[in-house]
mmCIF file of C-alpha atoms and ligand atoms in Angstrom:
data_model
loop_
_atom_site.group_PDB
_atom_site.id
_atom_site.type_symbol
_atom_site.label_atom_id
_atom_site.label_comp_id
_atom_site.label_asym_id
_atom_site.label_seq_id
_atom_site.Cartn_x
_atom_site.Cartn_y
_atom_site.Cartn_z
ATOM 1 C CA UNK A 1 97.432 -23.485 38.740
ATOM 2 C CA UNK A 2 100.300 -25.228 37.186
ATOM 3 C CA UNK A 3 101.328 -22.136 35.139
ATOM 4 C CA UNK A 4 102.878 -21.137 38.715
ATOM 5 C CA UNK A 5 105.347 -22.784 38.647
ATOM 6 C CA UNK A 6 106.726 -20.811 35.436
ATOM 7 C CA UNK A 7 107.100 -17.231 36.899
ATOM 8 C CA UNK A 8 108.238 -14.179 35.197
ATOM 9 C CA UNK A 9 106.633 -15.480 31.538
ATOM 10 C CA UNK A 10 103.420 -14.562 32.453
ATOM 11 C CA UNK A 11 103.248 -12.170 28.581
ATOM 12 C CA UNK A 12 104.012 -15.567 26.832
ATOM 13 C CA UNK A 13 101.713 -17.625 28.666
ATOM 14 C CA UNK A 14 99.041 -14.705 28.168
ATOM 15 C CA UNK A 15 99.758 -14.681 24.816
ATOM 16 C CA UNK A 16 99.663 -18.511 23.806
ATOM 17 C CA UNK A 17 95.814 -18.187 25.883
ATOM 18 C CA UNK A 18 94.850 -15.373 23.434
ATOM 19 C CA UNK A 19 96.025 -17.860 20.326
ATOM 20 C CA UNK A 20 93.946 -20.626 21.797
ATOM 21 C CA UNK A 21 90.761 -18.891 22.297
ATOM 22 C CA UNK A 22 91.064 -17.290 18.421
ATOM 23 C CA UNK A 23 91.639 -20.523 17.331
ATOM 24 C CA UNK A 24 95.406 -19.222 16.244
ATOM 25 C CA UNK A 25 97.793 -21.718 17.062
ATOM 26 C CA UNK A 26 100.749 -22.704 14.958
ATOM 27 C CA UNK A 27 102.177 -25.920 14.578
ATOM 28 C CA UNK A 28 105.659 -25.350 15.050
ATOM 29 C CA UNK A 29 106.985 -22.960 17.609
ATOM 30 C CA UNK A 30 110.785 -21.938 18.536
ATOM 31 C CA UNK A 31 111.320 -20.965 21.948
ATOM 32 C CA UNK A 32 114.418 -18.917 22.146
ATOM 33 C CA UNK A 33 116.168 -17.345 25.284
ATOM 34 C CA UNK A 34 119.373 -17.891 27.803
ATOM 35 C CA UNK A 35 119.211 -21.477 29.092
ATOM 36 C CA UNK A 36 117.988 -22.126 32.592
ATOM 37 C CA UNK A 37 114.926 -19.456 32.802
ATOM 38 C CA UNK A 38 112.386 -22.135 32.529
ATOM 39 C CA UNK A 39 111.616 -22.632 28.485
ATOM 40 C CA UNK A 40 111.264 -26.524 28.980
ATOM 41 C CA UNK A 41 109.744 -26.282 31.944
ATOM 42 C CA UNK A 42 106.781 -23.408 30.176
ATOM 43 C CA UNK A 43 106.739 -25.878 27.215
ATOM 44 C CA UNK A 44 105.733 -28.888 30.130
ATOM 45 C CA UNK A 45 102.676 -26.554 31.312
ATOM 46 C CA UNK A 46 101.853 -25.411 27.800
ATOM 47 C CA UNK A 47 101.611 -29.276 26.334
ATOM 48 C CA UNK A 48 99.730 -29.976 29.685
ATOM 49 C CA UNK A 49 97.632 -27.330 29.667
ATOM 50 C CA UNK A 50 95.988 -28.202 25.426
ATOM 51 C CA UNK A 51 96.311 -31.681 26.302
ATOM 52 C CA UNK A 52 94.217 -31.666 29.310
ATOM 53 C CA UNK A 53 90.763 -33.511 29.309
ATOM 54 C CA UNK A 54 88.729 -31.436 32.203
ATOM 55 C CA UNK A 55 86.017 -30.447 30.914
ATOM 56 C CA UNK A 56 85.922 -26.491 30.016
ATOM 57 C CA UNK A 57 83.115 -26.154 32.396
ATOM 58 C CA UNK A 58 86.073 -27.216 34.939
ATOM 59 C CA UNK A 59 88.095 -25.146 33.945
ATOM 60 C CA UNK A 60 88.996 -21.284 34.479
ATOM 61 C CA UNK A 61 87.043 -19.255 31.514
ATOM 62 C CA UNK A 62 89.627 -17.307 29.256
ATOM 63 C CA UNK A 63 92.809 -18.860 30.939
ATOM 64 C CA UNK A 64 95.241 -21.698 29.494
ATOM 65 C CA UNK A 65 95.026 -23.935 32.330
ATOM 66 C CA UNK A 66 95.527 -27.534 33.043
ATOM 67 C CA UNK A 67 93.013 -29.189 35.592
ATOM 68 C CA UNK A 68 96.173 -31.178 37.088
ATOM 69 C CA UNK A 69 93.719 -33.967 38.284
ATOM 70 C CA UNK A 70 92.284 -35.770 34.835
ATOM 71 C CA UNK A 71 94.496 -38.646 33.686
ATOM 72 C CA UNK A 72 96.177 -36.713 30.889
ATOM 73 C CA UNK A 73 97.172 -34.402 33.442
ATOM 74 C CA UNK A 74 98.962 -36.874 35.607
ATOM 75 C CA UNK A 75 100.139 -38.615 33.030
ATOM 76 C CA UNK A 76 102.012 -35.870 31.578
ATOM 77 C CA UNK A 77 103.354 -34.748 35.282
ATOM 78 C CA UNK A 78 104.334 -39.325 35.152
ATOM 79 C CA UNK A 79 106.083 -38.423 31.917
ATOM 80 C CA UNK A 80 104.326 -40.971 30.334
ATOM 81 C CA UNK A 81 101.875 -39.094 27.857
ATOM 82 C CA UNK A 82 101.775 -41.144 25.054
ATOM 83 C CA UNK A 83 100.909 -38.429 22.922
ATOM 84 C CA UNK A 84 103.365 -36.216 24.402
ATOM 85 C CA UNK A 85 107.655 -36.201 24.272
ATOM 86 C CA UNK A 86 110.481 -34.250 25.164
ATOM 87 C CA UNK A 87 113.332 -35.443 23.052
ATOM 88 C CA UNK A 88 116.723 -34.125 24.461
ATOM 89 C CA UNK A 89 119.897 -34.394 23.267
ATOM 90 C CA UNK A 90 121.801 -36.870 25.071
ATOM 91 C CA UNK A 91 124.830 -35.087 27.676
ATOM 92 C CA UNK A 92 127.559 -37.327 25.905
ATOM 93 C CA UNK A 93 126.617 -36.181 22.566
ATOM 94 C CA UNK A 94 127.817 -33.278 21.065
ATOM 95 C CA UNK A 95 125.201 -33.070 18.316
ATOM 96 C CA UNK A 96 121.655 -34.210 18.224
ATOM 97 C CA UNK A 97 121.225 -37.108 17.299
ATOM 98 C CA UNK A 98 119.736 -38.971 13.457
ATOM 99 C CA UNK A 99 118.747 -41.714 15.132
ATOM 100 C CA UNK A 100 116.647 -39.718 17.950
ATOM 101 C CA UNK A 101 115.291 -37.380 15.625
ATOM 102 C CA UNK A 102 114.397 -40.285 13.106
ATOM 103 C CA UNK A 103 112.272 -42.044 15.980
ATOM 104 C CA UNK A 104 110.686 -38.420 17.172
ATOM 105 C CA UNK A 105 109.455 -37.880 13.697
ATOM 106 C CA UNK A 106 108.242 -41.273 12.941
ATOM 107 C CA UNK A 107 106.183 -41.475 16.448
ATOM 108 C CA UNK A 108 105.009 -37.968 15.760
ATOM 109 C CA UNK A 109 103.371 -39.139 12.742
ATOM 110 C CA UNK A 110 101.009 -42.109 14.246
ATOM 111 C CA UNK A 111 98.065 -40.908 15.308
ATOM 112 C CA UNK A 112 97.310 -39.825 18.763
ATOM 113 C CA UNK A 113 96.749 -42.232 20.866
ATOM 114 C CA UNK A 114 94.231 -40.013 23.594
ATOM 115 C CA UNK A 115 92.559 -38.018 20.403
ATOM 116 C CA UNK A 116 93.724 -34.664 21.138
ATOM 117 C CA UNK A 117 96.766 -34.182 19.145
ATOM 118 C CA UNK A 118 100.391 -34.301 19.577
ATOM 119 C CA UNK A 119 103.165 -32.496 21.433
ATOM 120 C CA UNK A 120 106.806 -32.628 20.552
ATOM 121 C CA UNK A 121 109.656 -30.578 22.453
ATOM 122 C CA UNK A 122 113.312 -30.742 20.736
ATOM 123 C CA UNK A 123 115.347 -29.496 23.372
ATOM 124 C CA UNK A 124 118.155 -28.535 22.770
ATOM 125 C CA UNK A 125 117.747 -27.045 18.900
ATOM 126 C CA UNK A 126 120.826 -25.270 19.058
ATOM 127 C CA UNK A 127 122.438 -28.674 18.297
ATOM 128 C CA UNK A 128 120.664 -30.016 15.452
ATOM 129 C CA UNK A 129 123.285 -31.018 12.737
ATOM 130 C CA UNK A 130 122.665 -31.043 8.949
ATOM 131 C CA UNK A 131 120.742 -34.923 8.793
ATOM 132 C CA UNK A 132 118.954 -34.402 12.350
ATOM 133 C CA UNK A 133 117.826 -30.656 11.018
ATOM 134 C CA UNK A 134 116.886 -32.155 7.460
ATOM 135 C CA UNK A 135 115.075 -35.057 8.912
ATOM 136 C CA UNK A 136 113.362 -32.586 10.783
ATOM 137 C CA UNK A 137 112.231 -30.456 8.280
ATOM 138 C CA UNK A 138 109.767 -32.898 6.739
ATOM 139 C CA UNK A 139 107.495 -33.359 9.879
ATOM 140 C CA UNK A 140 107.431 -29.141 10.144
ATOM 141 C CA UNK A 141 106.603 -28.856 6.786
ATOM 142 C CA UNK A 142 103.509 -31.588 6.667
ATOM 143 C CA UNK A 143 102.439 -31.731 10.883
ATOM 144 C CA UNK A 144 100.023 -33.870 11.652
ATOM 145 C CA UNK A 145 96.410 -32.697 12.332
ATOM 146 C CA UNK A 146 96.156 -30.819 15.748
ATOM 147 C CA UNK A 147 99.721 -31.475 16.461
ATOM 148 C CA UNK A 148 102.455 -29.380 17.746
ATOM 149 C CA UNK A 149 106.387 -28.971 17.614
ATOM 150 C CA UNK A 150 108.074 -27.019 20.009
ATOM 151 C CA UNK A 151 111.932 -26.033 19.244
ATOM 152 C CA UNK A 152 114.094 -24.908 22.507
ATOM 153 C CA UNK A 153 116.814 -23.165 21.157
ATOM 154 C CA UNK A 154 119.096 -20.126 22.766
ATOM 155 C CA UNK A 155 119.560 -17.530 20.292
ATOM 156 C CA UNK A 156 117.942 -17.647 16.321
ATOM 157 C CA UNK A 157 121.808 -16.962 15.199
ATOM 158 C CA UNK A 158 122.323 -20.427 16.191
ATOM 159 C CA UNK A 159 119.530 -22.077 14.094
ATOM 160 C CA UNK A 160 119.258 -22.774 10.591
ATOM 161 C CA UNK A 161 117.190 -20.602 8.222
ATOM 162 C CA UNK A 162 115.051 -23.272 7.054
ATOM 163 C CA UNK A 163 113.786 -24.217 10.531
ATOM 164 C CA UNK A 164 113.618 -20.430 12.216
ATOM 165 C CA UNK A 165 111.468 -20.065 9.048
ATOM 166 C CA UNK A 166 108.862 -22.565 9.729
ATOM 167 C CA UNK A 167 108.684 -21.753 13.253
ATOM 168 C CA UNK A 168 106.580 -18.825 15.198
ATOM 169 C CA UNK A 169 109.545 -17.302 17.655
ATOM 170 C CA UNK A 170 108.947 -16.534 21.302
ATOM 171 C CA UNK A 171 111.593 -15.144 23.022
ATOM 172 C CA UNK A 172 111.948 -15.764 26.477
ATOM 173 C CA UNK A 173 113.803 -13.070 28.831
ATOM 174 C CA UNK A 174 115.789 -13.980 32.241
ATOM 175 C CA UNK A 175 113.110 -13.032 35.293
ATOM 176 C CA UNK A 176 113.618 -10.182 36.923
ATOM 177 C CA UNK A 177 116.070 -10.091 39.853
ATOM 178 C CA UNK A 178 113.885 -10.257 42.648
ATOM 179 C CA UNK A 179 112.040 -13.302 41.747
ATOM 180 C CA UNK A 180 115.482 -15.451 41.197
ATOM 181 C CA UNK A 181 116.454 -13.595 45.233
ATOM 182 C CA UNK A 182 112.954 -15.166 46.664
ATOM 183 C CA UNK A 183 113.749 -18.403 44.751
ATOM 184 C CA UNK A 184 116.979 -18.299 46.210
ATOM 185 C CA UNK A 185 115.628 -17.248 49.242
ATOM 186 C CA UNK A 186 112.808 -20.380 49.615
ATOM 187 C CA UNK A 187 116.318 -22.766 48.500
ATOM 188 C CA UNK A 188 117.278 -21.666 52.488
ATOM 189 C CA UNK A 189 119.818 -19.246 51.379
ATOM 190 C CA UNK A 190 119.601 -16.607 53.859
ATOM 191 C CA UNK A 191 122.567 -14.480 53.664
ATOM 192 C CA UNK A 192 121.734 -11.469 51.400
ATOM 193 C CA UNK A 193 125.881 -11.174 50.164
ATOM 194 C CA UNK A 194 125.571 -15.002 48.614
ATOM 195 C CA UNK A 195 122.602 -14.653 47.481
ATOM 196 C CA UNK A 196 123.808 -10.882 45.290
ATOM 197 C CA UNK A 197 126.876 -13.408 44.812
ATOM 198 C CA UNK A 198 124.302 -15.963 42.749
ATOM 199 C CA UNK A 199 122.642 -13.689 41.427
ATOM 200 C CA UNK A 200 125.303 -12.541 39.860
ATOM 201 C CA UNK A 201 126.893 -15.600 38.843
ATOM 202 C CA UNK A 202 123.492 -17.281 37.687
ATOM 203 C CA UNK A 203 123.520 -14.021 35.217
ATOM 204 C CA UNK A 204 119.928 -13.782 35.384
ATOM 205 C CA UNK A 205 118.879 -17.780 35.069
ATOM 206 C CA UNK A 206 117.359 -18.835 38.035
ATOM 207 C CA UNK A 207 118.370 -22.276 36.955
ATOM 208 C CA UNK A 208 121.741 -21.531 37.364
ATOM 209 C CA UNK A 209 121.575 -19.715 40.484
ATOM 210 C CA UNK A 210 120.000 -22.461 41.888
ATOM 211 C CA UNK A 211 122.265 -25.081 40.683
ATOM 212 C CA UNK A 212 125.120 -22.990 42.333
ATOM 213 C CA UNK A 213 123.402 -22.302 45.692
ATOM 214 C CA UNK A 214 124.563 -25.761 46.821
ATOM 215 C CA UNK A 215 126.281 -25.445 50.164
ATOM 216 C CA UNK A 216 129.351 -28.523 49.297
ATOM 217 C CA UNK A 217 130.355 -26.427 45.877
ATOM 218 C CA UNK A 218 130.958 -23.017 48.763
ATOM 219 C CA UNK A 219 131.911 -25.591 51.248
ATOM 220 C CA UNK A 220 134.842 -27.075 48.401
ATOM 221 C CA UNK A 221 135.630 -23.237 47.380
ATOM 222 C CA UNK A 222 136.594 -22.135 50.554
ATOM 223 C CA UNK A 223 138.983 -24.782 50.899
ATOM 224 C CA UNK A 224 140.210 -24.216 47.013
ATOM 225 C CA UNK A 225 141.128 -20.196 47.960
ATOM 226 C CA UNK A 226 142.614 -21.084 51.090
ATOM 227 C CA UNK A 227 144.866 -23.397 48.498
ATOM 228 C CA UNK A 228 145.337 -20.577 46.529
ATOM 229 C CA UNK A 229 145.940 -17.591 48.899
ATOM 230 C CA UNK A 230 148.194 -20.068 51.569
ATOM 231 C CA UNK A 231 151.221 -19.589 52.802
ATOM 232 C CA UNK A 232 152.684 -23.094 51.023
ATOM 233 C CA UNK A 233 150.922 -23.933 47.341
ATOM 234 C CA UNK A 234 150.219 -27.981 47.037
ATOM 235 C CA UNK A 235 149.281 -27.692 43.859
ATOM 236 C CA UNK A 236 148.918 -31.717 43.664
ATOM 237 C CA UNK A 237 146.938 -31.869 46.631
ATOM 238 C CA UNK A 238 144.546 -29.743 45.443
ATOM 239 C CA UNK A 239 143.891 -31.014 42.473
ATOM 240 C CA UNK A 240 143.611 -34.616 44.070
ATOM 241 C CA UNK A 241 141.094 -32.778 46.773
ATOM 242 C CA UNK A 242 139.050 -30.958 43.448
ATOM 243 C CA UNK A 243 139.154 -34.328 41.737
ATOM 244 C CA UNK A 244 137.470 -36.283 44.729
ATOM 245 C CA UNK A 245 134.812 -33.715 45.048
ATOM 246 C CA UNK A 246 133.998 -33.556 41.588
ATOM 247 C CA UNK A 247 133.860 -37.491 41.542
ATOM 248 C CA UNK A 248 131.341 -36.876 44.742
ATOM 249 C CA UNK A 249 128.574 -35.480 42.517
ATOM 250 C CA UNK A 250 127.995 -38.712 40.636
ATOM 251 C CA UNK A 251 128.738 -41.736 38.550
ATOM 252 C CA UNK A 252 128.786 -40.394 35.200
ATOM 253 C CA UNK A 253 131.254 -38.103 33.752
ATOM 254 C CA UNK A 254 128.655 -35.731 33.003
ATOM 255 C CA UNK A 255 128.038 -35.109 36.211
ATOM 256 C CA UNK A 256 132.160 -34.780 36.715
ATOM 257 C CA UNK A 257 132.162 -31.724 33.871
ATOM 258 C CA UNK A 258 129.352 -29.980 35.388
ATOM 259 C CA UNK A 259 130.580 -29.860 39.263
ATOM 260 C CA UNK A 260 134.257 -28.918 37.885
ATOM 261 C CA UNK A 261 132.903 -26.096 35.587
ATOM 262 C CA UNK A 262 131.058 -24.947 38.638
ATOM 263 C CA UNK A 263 133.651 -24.928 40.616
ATOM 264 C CA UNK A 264 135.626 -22.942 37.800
ATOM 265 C CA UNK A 265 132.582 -20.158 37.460
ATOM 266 C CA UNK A 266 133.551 -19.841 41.268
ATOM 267 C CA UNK A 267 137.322 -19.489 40.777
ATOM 268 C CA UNK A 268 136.856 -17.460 37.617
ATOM 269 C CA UNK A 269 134.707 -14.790 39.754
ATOM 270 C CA UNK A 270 137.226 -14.469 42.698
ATOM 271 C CA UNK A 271 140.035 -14.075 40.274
ATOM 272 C CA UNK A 272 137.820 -11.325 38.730
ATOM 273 C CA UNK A 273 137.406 -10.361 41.921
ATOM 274 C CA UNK A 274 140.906 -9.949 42.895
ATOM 275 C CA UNK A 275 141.858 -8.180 39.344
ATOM 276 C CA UNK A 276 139.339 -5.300 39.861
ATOM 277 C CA UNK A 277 140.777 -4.424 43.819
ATOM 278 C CA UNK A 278 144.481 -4.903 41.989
ATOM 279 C CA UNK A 279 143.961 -2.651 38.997
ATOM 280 C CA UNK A 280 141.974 0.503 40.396
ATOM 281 C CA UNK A 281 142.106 -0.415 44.058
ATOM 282 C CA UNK A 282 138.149 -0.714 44.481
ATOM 283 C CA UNK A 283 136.798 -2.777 47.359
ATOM 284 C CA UNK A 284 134.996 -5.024 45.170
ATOM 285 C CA UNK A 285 132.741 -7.679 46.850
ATOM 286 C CA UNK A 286 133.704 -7.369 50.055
ATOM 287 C CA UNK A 287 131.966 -10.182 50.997
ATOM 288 C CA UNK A 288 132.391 -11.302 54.328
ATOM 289 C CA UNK A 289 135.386 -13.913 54.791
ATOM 290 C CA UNK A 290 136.034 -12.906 51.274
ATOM 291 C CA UNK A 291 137.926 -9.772 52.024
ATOM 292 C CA UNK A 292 140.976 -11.706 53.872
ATOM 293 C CA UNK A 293 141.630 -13.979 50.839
ATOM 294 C CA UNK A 294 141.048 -11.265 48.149
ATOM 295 C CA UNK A 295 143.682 -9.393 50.484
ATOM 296 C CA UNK A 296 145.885 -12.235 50.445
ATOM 297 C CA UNK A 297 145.777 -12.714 46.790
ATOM 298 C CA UNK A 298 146.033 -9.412 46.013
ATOM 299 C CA UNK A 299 149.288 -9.052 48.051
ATOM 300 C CA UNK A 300 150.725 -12.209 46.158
ATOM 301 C CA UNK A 301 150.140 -11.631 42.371
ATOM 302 C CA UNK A 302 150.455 -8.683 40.205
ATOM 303 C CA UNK A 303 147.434 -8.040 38.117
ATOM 304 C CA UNK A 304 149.139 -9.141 35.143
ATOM 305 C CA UNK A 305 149.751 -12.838 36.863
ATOM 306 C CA UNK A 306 146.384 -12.944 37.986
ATOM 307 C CA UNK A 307 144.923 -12.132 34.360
ATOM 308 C CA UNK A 308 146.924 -15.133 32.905
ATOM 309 C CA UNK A 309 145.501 -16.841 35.883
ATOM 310 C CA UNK A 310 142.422 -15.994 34.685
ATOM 311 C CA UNK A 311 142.630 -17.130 31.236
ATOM 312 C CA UNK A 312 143.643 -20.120 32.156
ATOM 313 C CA UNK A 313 141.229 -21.096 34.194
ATOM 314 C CA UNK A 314 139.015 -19.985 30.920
ATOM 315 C CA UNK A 315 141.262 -22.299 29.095
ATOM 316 C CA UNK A 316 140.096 -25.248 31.425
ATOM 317 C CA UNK A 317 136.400 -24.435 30.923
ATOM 318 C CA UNK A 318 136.673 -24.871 27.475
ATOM 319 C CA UNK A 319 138.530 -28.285 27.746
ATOM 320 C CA UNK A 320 136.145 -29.849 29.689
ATOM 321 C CA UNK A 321 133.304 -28.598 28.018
ATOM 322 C CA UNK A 322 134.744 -30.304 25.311
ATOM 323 C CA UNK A 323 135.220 -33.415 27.053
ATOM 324 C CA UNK A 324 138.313 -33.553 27.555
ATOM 325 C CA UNK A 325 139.133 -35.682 30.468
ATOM 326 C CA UNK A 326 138.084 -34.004 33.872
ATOM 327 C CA UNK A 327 141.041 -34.888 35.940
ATOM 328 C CA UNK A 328 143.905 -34.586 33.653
ATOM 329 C CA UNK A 329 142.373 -30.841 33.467
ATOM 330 C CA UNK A 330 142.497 -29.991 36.537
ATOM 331 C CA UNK A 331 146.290 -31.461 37.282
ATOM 332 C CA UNK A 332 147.065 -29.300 34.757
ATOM 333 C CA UNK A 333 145.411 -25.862 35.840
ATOM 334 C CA UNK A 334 146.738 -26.563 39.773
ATOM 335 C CA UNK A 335 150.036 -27.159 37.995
ATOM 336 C CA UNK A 336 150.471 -24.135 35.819
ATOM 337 C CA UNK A 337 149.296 -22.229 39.269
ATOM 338 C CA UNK A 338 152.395 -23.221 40.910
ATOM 339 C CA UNK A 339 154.053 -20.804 38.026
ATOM 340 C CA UNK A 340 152.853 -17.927 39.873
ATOM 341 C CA UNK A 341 152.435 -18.375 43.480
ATOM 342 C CA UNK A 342 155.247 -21.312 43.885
ATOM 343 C CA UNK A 343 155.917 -24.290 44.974
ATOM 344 C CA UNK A 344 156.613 -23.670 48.643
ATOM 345 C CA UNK A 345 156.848 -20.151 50.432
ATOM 346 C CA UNK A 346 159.465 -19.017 52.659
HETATM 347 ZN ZN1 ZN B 401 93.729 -32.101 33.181
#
């Protein structure tokens, strides 16, 4: 029943049962769609479901199932499969890893330890540079008996000939709206406005969604547009109040990155917000306490200021996701703010 928990790629699962059962499996597969829809997670339940050791008798006739009770199936669930891995690139790195990818392929090549093959996932492929992708190439080009590589990757523009060549493709699509509103729904997000307000932001990924349903990031952006649309700008003591949350969500500076791009997605929507009511007058959004700060915006800034707003906050996004230092970041956004709406207000 595991397969559950990977809704909305019911075709691919259906598909990967029809390959088992004609004996049609390849040994290399590239899983390719927007991030946050579940490939990892449908790669879990697919290693899971060929490495179980129920016997079939146990098992659902026809269907690509894992028992979820014999000890490969709780081992797998432990993450501690020997014959199975997920190798991901590490957050600080930009590129995957030699060194990872030299240790995947060697302890792909032992033999398998519980006799039924091995299961590789390289998540994320998008990032495999020239040495990891070459390494790579000679365990996809000689797999071991009954094993199996799985690439995760976004989009085939972004992998390397070689590798997309070797590889069967199946694309994964984002679920369809209603299942990401009942996940959001179940996550205790009950008012229907926030949750067309994730869905929108998610942009289809439920992953995202979710990530952004937390109630401290709409707690923290209420406070930021107040900032924004008040009568007096404190541009520093913003950014010290955005720096202090974004240090809230954890030790690591990965953690840092992700809450202050979140909080940007946020920012980068209202502005949008604001810049469609400005331009053509539409009462965009509408959205509940939303309305009084749009309105307050709007009455501040000219559509041109709030476009170079805009890209500037784009601007940021890009810095930190290229690491540069959270906090300086964010000094300097709140700073070049004070252009427009000033430093004080008579
Ligand atoms: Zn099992």
């Amino acid at each position: 029943v595991s397969w559950q928990r990977v809704q909305g790629h019911e075709a691919q699962a259906a598909a990967f049962a029809r390959a088992v059962r004609r004996g049609r499996l390849a040994h290399a597969y590239l899983f390719i769609g927007p991030s946050g829809i579940g490939k990892r997670l449908f790669a879990v339940e697919l290693a899971k479901a060929l490495l179980c050791e129920a016997a079939a008798a146990d098992r659902p006739p026809d269907a690509l199932e894992a028992c979820d009770q014999c000890p490969a199936c709780k081992q797998i669930d432990a993450g501690t499969h020997p014959d199975f891995r997920i190798a991901v690139r590490p957050p600080e790195a930009s590129e995957f890893p030699i060194e990872l990818m030299r240790d995947v392929c060697h302890g792909f090549a032992l033999k398998s330890a519980r006799g039924r093959g091995k299961i590789v996932v390289i998540d994320d492929a998008d990032d495999l540079n020239e040495e990891s992708a070459n390494c790579f190439l000679k365990t996809l080009e000689e797999p071991p008996p009954r094993s199996m590589l799985i690439l995760i990757g976004t989009g085939t523009e972004r992998q390397r000939a070689t590798i997309t060549s070797r590889c069967q493709v199946v694309r994964f699509r984002p679920p369809p709206p209603s299942l990401v509103d009942g996940l959001l729904q179940e996550q205790g997000v009950e008012d229907p406005a926030r949750r067309e307000q994730l869905l929108r932001l998610g942009g289809g990924s439920p992953g995202q969604a979710l990530a952004l349903a937390e109630p401290a990031l709409w707690d923290f952006r209420r406070t930021l547009l107040q900032g924004l649309t008040g009568r007096r700008y404190d541009g520093v003591g913003l950014a010290k109040t955005w720096i202090e949350f974004v240090q809230d969500a954890g030790k690591e500076a990965v953690h840092h990155r992700r809450r202050a791009r979140q909080v940007l997605r946020l920012l980068i929507d209202f502005l949008n917000a604001a810049l469609g009511r400005g331009v053509d007058a539409v009462v965009r959004g509408g959205e509940g306490e939303d309305k009084a700060l749009l309105d307050a915006l709007a009455a501040r800034l000219s559509p041109d200021q709030i476009l170079t707003l805009l890209d500037r906050c784009l601007e940021a996004d890009f810095q930190i996701e290229r690491n540069v230092q959270t906090g300086l970041v964010l000094e300097a956004l709140l700073d070049d703010f004070a252009a427009s709406l000033g430093p004080t207000r008579p």
